[in-house]
Amino acid sequence: MLTRRALAAAALAAIFAVAPARAQQRLDVIATFSILGDFVKNVGGDRVAVESLVGPNGNAHVYAPSPGDAKKVADAKVVFVNGLGFEGWLERLVKASGTKAPIVVATTGIKPRERAGDHGNDHGRADPHAWQSVANAQIYVANIRDALIAADPAGKDAYHANAAAYLAKLDALEREVRDVVAKIPADRRHVITSHNAFGYFQDAYGISFTAPQGVSTEAEASAKDVAAIISQIKKQKAAAVFLENVTDPRLVQQIARETGAKVGGTLYSDALTDDKGDAPTYIDLIRHNLRQLAAALVS
Amino acid sequence: MSTLYQIFVSPFTEFEFMRRALAGALALALGACPIGVFLMLRRMSLVGDAMAHAILPGAAVGFLLSGLNLFAMTAGGLIAGFVVAVLTGLVARTTELKEDAALATFYLLSLAIGVTIISLKGTNIDLLHVLFGNVLALDDQTLLLIAGNATITLVLLALIYRPLVIECVDPGFMRSVSRAGGPAHLAFLVLVVLNLVSGFHALGTLLAVGMMMLPAAIGRFWARDVTLMMLIATANGLLAGYAGLLVSFHFGIASGPAIILIAGVLYLISLLFGHVGGLVRQLLPGRHLEA
């Protein structure tokens, strides 16, 4: 008995001895996808080591978590999620990992927008792609800042300073987007894209997007949908068709071929690219999309 | 008149993608339906499904090496499929292992290798979306691939028709009169792979395998003669392709499943009312003819 108690005491002492040492280390946090991870990185700075479960160019809609992901979640101090039904696989992963970390929903406080699309069964469900509006991104950043302070009170000042600097950059980005959109003639502010993820962008900046598929990439388009889109482009004289980095581009190419609409470059919606790509950070992503839209629509 | 025209013809005159889809579905039916009849007669109806798994890794590797390139993906799929088909044929003919067991081992190995390669590359890109085409998005390249493949299939099938039929009916007799059985069988397996691969890129798995097997099963209920069976199967495949696209157009159902469901309805009708072994026919046998 004595030895066991002594062992337990030694173990406790060891834990307390290690605890202050660990506080000096970087805070391990998890973000579910790369864009959210970028926000966390900007707010956390040097104090936080962030890892994204769905990496650059991945598709979070149909992501299948691996056992390694469960371990990462179990080890994390905070888990940041988008919410609004974006990560359907998350609940089971959290349960499986047995993590004690707080799950922070970064979209808290954002007014959700109903999913676009005329499919009856989508009605009433929220569109999760809230980060497509820069103003919403600022709400993400504020939520992330508050959650990090709650998890690591010692870093309060650093998190405030980082967040303020990043929010200022986002302010500038917001102005930039509005300036560019203002230069596009009003009758050309209509584009087609293969994945209906730009609803918040549409609401915030007044460029309308139509997709041949529903809001999730899982749905397969029917001939009726495609015919409706083609008729719509011809009728509304949509100026451009865009491809994305996550969905089958062949359908969009077929529609462009048939309607003569201009095929724009890639618009990034759900994922950043890797460092060599066009959109390694959120700000790059919005700028890239903006450039692509301007190139196709201003002419 | 005008409404009939609007229902049955104008979707195809109005929209180019519908014309392409129709051409693709018809060409696929021409090649795949006769193949399906032979698969069914040789009791290999599930081979199509197994082969689908064998081909997938090859196509995936092709995609990883060179992106969304029809030729790389086709070549990868063909190589994986041919290797599995040839090994299966060899093992089944030279050892005690039967064809089904040999195929099961090789397609599982192929699938395992493919998944390993993909996971080593560590990508989360939704490969299924990339690998499987959509009948509504056929470009010139893909259409040419399907049409060329249907042509090759019909010509090659005509060349190996006699040995293939004899081997279906009486393999022992075939072995005793000719050595052509083995090569004909291998050539046939190659055709199976060819049709599946082109079907995948064009239309997706469901459609590729479904277009092969369902019309064949329909044909079985209406004819005893192999040639007639193939004609009926192909006619039903063509009908299902056309009607399925119309249903997808008017009712908003995804086009691949729509085509297969139409074939399923045709199959049910045949199951009930078919001349050869249909259920109604069995329950209400005709009067015996007496001399």
Coordinates of C-alpha atoms in Angstrom, one line a residue, chain A residues 53-55 57-59 62-63 213 217-218 220-227 230-231 234 246-251 253-254 257-258, chain B residues 14-18 20 68 124-126 129-134 136-139 201 245 248-257:
Chain A
L53 CA -8.1 18.2 -40.5
V54 CA -9.1 18.8 -44.1
G55 CA -6.0 20.1 -45.7
N57 CA -7.5 21.4 -51.8
G58 CA -9.6 18.9 -49.7
N59 CA -13.3 18.7 -49.8
V62 CA -17.3 14.4 -48.1
Y63 CA -14.2 14.1 -46.0
Q213 CA -25.9 21.4 -58.6
T217 CA -21.3 18.5 -54.0
E218 CA -22.9 15.1 -53.3
E220 CA -25.8 14.6 -59.0
A221 CA -27.4 17.0 -61.4
S222 CA -30.3 15.8 -63.5
A223 CA -30.9 16.6 -67.2
K224 CA -33.7 18.9 -66.0
D225 CA -31.3 20.9 -63.8
V226 CA -28.7 21.2 -66.6
A227 CA -31.4 22.2 -69.1
I230 CA -28.6 26.5 -69.9
S231 CA -32.0 28.2 -70.6
K234 CA -29.2 32.2 -72.4
V246 CA -13.5 20.6 -55.7
T247 CA -16.2 19.6 -58.2
D248 CA -16.3 17.8 -61.5
P249 CA -15.4 20.5 -64.0
R250 CA -16.7 18.6 -67.0
L251 CA -20.3 19.6 -66.4
Q253 CA -17.3 22.9 -69.5
Q254 CA -20.3 21.3 -71.3
R257 CA -19.7 25.1 -74.7
E258 CA -23.4 25.1 -75.2
Chain B
E14 CA -33.1 22.2 -78.1
F15 CA -30.1 21.1 -76.0
E16 CA -26.7 20.0 -77.3
F17 CA -25.9 18.2 -74.1
M18 CA -29.0 16.0 -74.5
R20 CA -24.4 14.1 -76.7
L68 CA -7.9 14.9 -65.2
N124 CA -8.3 14.2 -50.0
I125 CA -9.6 15.2 -53.4
D126 CA -12.9 13.5 -54.0
H129 CA -16.2 12.7 -58.5
V130 CA -13.2 12.9 -60.8
L131 CA -13.1 9.3 -61.9
F132 CA -16.6 8.8 -62.8
G133 CA -18.0 10.8 -65.7
N134 CA -21.4 12.2 -66.1
L136 CA -24.7 14.9 -69.2
A137 CA -21.1 16.2 -69.7
L138 CA -19.7 14.2 -72.6
D139 CA -17.1 16.1 -74.6
H201 CA -15.3 7.7 -67.8
L245 CA -32.7 10.6 -70.5
S248 CA -34.3 12.7 -66.3
F249 CA -35.1 15.7 -68.4
H250 CA -38.8 15.9 -67.5
F251 CA -38.8 14.7 -63.9
G252 CA -35.5 16.0 -62.7
I253 CA -34.0 12.6 -61.7
A254 CA -30.2 12.1 -61.9
S255 CA -29.7 10.7 -65.4
G256 CA -27.5 7.6 -64.7
P257 CA -30.0 6.1 -62.2

